Coordinates of N, CA and C in Angstrom, one line a residue:
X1 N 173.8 111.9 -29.2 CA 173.1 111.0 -30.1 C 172.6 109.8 -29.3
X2 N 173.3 109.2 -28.4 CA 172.9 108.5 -27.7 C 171.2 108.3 -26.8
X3 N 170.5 107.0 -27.4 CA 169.6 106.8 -26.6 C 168.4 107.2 -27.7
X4 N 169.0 107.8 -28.8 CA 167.8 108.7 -29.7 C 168.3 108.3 -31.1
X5 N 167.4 108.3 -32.0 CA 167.4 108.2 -33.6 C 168.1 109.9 -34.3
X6 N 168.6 109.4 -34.8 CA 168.6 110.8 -35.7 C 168.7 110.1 -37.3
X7 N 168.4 111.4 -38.3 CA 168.4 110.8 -39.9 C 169.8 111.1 -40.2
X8 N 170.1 110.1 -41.5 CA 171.2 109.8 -42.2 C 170.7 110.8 -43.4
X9 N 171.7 111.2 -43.8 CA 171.5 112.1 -45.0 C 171.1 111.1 -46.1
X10 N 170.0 111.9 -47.2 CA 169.7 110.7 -48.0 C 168.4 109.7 -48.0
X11 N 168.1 109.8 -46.4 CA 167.4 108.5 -45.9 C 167.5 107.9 -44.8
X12 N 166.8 107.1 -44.2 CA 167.6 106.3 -43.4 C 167.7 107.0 -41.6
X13 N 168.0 106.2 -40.9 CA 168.4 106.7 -39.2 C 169.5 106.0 -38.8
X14 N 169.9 106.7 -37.7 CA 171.2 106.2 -37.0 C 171.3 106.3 -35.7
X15 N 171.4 105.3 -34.9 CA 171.4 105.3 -33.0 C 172.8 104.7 -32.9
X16 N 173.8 105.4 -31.6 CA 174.1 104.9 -31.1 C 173.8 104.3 -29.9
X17 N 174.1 103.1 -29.6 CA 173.6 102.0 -29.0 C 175.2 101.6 -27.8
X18 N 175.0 101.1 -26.7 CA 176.2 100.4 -25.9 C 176.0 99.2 -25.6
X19 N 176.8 98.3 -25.0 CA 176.4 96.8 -24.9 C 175.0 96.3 -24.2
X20 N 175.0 97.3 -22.8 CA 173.7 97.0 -22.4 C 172.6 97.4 -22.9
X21 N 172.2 98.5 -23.6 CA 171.4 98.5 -24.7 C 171.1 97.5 -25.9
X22 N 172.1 97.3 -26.2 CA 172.0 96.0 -27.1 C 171.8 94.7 -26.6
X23 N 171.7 94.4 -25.5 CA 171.3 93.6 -25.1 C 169.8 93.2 -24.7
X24 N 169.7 94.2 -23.8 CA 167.9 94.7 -23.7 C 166.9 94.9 -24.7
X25 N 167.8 95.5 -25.8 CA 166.9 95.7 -26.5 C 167.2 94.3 -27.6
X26 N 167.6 93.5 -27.6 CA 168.2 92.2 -28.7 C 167.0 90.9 -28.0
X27 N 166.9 90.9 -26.3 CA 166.3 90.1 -25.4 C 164.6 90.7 -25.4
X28 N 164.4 91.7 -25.7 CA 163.5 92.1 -25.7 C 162.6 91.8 -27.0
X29 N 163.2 91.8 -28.4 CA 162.6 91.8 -29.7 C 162.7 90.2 -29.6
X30 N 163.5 89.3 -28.8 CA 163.6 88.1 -28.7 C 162.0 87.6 -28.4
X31 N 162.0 88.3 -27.1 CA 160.8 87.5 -26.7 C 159.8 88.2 -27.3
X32 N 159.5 89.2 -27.8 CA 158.6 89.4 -28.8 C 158.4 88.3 -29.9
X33 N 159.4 87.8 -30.6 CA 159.1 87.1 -31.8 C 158.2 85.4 -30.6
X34 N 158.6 85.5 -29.6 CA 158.1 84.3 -29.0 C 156.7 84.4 -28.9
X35 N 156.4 85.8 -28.7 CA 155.4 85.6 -28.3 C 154.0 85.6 -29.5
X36 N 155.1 86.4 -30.8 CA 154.1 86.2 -31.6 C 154.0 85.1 -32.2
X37 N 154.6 83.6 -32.1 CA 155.2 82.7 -32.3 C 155.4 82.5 -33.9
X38 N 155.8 81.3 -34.1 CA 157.2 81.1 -35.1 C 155.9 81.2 -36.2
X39 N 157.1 81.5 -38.0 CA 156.2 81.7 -39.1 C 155.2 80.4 -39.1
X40 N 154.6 80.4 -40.3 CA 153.7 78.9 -41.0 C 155.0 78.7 -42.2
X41 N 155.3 77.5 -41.9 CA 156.2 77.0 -42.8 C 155.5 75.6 -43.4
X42 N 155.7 75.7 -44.8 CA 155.3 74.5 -45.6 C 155.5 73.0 -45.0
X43 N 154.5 72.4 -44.8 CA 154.5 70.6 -44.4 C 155.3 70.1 -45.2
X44 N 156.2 69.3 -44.8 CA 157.0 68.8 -46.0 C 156.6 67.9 -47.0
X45 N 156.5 67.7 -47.7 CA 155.5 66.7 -48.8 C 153.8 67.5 -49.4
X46 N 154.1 69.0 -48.9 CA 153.0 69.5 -49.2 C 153.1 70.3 -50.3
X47 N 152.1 71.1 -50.6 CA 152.6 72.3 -51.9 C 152.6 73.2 -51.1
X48 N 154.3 74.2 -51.4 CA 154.3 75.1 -50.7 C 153.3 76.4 -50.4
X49 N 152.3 75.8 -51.8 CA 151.7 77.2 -52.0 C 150.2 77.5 -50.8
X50 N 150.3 75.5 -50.1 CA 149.1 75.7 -49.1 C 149.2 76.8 -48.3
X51 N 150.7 77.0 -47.8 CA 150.8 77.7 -46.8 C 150.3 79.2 -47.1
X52 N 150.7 79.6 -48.0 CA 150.6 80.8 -48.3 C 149.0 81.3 -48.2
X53 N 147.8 80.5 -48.7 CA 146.6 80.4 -49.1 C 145.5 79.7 -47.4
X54 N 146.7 79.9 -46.9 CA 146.3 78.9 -45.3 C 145.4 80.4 -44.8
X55 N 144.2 79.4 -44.3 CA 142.7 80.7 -43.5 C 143.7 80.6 -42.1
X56 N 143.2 82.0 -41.5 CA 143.8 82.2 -40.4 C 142.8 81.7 -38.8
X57 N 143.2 82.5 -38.1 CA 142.1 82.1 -36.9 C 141.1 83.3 -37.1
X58 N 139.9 82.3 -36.5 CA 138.3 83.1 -36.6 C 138.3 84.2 -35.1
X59 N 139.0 83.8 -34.2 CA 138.8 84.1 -32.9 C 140.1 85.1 -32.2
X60 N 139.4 86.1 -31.4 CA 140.9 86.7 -31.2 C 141.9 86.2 -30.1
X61 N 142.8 86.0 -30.1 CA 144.4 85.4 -29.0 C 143.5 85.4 -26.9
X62 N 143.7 84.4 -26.6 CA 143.2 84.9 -25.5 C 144.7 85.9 -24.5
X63 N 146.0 85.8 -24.7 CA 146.8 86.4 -24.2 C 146.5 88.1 -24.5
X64 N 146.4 88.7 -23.3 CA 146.1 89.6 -23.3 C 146.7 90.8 -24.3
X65 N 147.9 90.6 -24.3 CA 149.0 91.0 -24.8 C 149.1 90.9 -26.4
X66 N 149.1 89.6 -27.0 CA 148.6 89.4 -28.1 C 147.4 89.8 -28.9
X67 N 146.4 89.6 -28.2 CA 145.2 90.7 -28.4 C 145.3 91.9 -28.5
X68 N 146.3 92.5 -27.9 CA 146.4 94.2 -28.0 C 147.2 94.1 -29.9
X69 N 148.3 93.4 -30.0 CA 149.0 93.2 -31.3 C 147.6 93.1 -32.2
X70 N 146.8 91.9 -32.4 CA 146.1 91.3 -33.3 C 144.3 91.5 -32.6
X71 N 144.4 92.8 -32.6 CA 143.0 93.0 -32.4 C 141.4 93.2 -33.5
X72 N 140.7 93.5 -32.9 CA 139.5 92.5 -33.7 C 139.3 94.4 -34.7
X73 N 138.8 93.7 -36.2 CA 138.5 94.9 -36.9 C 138.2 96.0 -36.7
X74 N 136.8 95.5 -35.5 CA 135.3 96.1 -35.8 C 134.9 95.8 -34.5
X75 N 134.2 96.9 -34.2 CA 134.3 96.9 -32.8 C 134.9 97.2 -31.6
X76 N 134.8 96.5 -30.6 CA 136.0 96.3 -29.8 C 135.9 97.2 -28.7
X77 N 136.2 97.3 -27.5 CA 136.3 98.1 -26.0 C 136.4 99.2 -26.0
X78 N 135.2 99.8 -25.7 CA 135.1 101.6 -25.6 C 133.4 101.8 -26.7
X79 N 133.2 100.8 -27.5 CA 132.0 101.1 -28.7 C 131.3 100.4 -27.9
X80 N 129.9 101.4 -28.0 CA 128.8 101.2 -27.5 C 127.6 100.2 -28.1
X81 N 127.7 98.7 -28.6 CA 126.5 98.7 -29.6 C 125.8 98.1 -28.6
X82 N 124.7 97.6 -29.9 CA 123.4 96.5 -29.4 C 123.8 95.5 -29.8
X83 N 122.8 94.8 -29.2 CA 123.3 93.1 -29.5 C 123.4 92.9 -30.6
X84 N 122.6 93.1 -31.7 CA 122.2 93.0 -32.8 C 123.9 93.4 -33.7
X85 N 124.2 94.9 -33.8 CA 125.4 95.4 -34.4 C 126.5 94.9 -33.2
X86 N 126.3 94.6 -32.4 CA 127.8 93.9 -31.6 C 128.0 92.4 -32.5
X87 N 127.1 91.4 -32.6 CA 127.0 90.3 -33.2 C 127.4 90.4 -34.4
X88 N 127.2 91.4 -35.2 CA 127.3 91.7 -36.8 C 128.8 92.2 -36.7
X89 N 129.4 92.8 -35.5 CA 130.5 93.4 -35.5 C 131.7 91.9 -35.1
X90 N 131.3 91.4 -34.7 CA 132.0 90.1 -34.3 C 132.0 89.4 -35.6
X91 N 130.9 88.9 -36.4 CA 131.3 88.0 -37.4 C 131.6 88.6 -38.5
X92 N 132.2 90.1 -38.8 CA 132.7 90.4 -39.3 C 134.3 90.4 -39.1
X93 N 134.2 90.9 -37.9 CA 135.8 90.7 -37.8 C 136.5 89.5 -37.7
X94 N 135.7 88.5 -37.6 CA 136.2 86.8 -37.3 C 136.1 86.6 -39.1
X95 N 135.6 87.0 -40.0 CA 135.6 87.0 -41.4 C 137.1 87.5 -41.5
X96 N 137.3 88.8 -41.3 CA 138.2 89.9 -41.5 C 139.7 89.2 -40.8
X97 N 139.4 88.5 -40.0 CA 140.6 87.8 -39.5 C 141.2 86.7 -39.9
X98 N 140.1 86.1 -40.0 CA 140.7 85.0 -41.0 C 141.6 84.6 -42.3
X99 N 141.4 86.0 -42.6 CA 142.1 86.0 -44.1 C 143.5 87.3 -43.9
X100 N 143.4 87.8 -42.6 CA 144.7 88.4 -42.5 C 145.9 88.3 -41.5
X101 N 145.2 87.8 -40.6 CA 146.1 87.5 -39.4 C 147.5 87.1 -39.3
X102 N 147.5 85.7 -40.5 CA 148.6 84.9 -41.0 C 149.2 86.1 -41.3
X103 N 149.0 86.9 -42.4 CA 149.8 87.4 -43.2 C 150.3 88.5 -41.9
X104 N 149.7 89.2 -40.9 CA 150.1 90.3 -40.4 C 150.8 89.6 -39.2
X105 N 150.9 88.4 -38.3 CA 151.6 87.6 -38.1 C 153.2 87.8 -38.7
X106 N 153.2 87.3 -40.2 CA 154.5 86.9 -40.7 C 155.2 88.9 -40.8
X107 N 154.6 89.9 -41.1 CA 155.0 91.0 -40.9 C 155.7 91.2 -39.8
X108 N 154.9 91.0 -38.5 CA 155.3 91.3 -37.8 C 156.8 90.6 -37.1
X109 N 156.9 89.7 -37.1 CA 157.8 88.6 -37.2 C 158.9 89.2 -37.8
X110 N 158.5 89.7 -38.9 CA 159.8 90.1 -40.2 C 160.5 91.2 -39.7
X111 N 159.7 92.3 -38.9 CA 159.8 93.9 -38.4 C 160.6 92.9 -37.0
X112 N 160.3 92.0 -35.9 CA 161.1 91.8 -34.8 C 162.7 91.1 -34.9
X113 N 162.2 90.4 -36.1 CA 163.6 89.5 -36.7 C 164.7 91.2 -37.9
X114 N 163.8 92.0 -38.1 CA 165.3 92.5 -38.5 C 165.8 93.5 -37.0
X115 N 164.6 93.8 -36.1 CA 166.0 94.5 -35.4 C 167.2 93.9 -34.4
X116 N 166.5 92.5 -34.7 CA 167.4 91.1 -33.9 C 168.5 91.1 -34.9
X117 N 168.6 91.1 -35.9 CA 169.3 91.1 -37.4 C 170.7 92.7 -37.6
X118 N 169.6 93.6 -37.3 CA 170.5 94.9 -36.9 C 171.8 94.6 -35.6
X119 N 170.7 94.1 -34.3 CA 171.2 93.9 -33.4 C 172.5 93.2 -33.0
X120 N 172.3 92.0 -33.9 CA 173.6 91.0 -34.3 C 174.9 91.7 -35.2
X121 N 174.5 92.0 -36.0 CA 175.2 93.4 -36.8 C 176.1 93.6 -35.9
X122 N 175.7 94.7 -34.8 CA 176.0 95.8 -34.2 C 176.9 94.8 -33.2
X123 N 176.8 94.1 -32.6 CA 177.2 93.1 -31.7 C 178.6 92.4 -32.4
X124 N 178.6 92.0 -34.0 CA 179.8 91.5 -34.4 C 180.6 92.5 -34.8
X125 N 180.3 93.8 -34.5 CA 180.8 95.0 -35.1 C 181.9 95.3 -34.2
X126 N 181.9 94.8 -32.7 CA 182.6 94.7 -31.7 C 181.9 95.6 -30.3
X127 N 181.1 96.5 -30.7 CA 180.2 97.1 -30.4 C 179.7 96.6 -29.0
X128 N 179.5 95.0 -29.3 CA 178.7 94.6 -28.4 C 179.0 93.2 -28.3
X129 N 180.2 93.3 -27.9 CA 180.7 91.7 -27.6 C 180.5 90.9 -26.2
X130 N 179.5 91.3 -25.6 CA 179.3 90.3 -24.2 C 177.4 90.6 -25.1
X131 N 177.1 90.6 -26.2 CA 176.1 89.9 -26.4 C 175.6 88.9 -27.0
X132 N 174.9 87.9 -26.4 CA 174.8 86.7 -27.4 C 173.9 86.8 -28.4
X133 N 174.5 85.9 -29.4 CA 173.5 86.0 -30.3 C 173.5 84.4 -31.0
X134 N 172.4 84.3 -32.0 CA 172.8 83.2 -32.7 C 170.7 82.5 -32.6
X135 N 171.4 81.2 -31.1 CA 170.7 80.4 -31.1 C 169.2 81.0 -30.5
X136 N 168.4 82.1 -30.2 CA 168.0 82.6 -29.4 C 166.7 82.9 -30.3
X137 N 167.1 82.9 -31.6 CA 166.4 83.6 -32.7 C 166.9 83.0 -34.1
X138 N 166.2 81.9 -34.3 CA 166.1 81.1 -35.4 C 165.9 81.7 -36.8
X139 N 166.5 81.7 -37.5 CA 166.3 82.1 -39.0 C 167.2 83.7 -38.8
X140 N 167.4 84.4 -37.6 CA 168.1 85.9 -37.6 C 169.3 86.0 -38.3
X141 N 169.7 85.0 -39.0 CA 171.3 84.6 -39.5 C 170.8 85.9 -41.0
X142 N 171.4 86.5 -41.9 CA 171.5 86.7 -42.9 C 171.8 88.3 -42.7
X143 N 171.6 89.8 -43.9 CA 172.2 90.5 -44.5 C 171.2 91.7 -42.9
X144 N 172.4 92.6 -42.1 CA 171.6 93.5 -41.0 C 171.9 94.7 -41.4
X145 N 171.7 95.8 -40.0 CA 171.9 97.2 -41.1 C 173.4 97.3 -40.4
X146 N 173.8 98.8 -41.3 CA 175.1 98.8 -41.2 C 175.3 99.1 -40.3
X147 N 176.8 99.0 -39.7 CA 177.4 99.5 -38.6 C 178.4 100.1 -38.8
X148 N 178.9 101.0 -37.6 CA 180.3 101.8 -37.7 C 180.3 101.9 -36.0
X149 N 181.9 101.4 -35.6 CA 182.0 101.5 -34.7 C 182.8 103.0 -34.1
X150 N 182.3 103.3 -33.2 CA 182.6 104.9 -32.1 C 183.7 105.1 -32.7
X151 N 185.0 104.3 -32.8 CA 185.8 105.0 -32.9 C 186.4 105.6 -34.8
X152 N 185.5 105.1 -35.6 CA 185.8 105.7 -36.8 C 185.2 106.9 -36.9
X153 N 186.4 107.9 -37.5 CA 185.8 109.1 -38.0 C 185.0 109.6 -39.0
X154 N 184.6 110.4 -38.7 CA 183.5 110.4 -39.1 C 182.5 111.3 -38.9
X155 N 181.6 112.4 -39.4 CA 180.3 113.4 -38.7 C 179.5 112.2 -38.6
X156 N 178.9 110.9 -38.8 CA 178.2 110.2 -37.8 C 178.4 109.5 -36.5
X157 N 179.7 109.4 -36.3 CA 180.0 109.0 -35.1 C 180.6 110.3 -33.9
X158 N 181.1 111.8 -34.4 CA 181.4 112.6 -33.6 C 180.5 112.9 -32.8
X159 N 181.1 112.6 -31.5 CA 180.7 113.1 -29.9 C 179.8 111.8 -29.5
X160 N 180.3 110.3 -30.1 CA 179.8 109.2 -29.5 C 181.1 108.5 -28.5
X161 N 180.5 108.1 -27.3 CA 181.7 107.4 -26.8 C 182.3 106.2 -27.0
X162 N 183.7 105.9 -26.5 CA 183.8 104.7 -27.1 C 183.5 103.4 -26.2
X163 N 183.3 102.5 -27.1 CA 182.8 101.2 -27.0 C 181.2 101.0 -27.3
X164 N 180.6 102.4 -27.7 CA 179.6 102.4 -28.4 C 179.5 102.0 -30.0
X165 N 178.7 101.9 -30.4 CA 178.3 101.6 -31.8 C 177.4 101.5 -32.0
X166 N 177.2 102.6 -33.8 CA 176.2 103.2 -34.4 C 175.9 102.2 -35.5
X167 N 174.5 101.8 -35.1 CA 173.5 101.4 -35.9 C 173.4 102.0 -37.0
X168 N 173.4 101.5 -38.2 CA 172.7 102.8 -39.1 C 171.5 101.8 -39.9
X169 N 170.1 102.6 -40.3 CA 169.3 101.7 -40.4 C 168.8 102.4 -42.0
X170 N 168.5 101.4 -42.8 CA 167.6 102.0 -44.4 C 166.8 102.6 -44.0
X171 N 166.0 103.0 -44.8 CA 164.3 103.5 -44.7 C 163.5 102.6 -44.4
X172 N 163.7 101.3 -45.2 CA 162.8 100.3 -45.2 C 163.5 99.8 -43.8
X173 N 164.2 99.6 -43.4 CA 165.0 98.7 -42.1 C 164.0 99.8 -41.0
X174 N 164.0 101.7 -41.4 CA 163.6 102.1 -40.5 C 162.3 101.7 -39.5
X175 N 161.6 101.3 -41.1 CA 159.8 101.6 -40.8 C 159.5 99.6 -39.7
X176 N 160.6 98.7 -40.6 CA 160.5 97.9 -39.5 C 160.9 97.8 -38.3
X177 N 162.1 98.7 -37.6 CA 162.4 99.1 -36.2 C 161.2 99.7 -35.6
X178 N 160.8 100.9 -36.4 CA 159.4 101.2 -36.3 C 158.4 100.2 -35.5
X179 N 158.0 99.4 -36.5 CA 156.9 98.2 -36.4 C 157.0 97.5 -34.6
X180 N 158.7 97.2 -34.7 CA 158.8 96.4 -34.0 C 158.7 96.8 -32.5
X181 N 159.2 98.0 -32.2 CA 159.3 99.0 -31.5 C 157.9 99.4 -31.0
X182 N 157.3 99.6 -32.1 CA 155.6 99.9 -31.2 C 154.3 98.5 -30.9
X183 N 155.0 97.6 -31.9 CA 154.9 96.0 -31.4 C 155.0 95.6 -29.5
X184 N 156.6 96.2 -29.4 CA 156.8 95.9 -27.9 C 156.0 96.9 -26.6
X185 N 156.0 98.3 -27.3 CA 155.1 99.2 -26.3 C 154.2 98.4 -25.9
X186 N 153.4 98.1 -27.0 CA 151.7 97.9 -27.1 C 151.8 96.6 -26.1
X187 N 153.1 95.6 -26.0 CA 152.9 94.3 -25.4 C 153.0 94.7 -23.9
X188 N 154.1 95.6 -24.0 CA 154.7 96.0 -22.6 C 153.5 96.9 -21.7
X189 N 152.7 97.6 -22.5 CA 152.3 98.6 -21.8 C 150.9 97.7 -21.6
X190 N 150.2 96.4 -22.2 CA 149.7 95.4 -22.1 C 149.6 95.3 -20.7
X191 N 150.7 94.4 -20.5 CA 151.3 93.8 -19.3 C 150.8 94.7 -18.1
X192 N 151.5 96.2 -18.4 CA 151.3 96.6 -16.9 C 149.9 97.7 -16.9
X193 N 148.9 97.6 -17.8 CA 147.4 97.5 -17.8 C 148.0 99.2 -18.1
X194 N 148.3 99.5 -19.4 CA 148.1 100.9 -19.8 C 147.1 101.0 -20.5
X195 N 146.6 101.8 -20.2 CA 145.0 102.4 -21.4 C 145.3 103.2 -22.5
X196 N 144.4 103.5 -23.5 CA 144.4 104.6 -24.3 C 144.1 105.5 -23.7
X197 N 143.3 105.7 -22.5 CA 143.3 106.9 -21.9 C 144.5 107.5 -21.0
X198 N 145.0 106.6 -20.6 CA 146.3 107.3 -20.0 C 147.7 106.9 -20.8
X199 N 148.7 107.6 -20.2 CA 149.8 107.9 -20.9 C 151.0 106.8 -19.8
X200 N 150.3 106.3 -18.6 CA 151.6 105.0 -17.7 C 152.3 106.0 -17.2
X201 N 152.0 107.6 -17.6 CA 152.5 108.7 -16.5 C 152.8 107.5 -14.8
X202 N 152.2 107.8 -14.5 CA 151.6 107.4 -12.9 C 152.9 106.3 -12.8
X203 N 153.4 105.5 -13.2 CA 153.8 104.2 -13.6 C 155.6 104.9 -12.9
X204 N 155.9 105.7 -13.6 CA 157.5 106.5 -13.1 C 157.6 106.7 -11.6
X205 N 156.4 106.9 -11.1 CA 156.6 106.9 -9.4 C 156.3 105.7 -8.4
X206 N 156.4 104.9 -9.1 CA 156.8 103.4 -8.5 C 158.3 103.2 -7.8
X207 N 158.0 102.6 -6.9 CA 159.4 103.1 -6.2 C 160.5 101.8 -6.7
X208 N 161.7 101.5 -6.3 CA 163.0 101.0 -7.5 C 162.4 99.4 -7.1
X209 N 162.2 99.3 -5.9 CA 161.7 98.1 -5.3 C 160.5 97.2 -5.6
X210 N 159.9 98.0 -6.4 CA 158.5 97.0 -7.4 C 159.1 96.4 -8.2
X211 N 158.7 94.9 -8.3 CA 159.2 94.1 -9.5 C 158.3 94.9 -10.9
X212 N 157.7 95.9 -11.2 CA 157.3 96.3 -12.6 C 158.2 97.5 -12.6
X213 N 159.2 98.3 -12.1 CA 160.1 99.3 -12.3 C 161.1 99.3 -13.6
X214 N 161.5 97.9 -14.1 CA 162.1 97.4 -14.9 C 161.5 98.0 -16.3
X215 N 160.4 96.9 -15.9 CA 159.7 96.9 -17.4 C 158.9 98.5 -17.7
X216 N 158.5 98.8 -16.3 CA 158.2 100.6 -16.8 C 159.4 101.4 -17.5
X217 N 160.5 100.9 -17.1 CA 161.9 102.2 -17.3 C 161.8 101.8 -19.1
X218 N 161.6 99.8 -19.1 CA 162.1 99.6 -20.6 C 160.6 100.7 -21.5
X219 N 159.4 100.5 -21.1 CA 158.4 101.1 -21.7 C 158.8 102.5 -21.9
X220 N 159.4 103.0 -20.7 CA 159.2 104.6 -21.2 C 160.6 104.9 -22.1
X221 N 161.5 104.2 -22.3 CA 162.5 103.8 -23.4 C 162.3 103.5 -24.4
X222 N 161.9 102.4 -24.5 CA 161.4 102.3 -25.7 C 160.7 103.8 -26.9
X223 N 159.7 104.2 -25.8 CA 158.8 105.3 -26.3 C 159.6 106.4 -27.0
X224 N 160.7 106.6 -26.4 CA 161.8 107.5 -26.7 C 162.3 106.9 -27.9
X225 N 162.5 105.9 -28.1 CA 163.3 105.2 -29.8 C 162.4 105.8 -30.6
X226 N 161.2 105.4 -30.1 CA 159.9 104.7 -30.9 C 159.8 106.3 -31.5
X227 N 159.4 107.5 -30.8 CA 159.4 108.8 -31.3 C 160.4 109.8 -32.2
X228 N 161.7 109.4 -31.4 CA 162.8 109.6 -32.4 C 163.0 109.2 -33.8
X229 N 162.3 107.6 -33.8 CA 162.5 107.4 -35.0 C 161.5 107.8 -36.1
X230 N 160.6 107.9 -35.0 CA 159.0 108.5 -36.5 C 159.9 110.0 -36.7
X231 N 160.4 110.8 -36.4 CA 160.7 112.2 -36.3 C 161.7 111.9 -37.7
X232 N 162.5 110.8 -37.6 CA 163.8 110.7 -38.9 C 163.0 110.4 -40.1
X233 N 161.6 109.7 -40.0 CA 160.4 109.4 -41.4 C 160.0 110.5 -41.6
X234 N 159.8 111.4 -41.2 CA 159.3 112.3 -41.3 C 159.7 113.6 -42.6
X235 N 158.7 113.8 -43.7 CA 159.9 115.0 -44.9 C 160.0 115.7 -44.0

């Protein structure tokens, strides 16, 4: 079970996870929430409700990375127009943005902060005691998914080893691992210039000594969560 999702009867997924996984993967959703940076939180002496009703940005992220997250409607790299429907395609999406971004912003945020939330879980569970947690990730304090640690019996923990510990995630916790999970591909595979046309195949024969070896091993890991878990959504 290790390294992969599987479903919980009823609902729901379950990974077991080891400390250095929980860490990578805790440091990782970390700098994700950075980069999509922090919620819109109410001015103090304001009405809470501006925030909520607040227009977004007209313009898409210059961070390349961010732009892959928060891309433009309409349009966009690979579409062929004229000046005319490229212009019409731009102030539509800069319309289209404005009024969603915020909100898909705070989603996204919510999907990185629970698996930071899981992650903490799994970490006080004993699971994962040389990980820190806390200050790293503001607001991650409150209710994460369940845990059970390796050594309780159990058919979800048999044939896990010990000092491991199983995650167990809702449905709704799933689809935000989910989120978060293809949040980091998209950033990661960003970074080291993956296309829609290719698959970062090429990327595994980098030899150990390239400073991008890391972040390929985390990419093509990740991918492996990321698939396992759509497989447990799945009737």
């Amino acid at each position: 079970m290790a390294g992969h999702f599987e479903p919980l009867p009823g609902g729901g997924a379950m990974v077991a996870l080891d400390d250095v996984e929980i860490s990578i993967l805790r440091s990782l959703a970390v700098q994700l929430l950075e980069l999509i940076g922090p919620g819109t939180e109410p001015v103090e002496g304001h009405d809470p409700l501006d925030a909520l009703f607040a227009e977004g940005p007209t313009k898409p992220p210059a961070d390349p990375a961010l732009a892959r997250l928060f891309p433009d409607a309409y349009g966009g790299p690979g579409q062929k127009l004229g000046a005319d429907e490229e212009a019409t395609a731009q102030a539509a999406s800069s319309e289209f943005r404005r009024y969603t971004e915020n909100d898909l912003r705070a989603r996204k945020r919510e999907d990185a902060l629970a698996v930071v939330r899981g992650l903490d879980a799994l970490a006080r569970s004993g699971a994962g005691a040389g990980t820190e947690t806390g200050a790293e990730a503001e607001g991650a304090e409150g209710e994460g998914a369940e845990v059970e640690d390796a050594e309780t019996e159990g058919p979800e923990t048999e044939g896990v080893e010990a000092g491991t510990g199983v995650l167990e995630l809702s449905p709704e916790q799933s689809r935000q691992w989910l989120g978060a999970l293809n949040d980091l591909r998209l950033a990661i595979g960003t970074r080291l210039e993956v296309t829609d046309e290719d698959d970062g195949g090429e990327l595994l024969r980098l030899p150990d000594s390239d400073p991008r070896k890391p972040m390929v091993m985390a990419y093509f890991w990740l991918g492996g969560l990321q698939e396992t878990l759509v497989e447990t959504l799945m009737p």
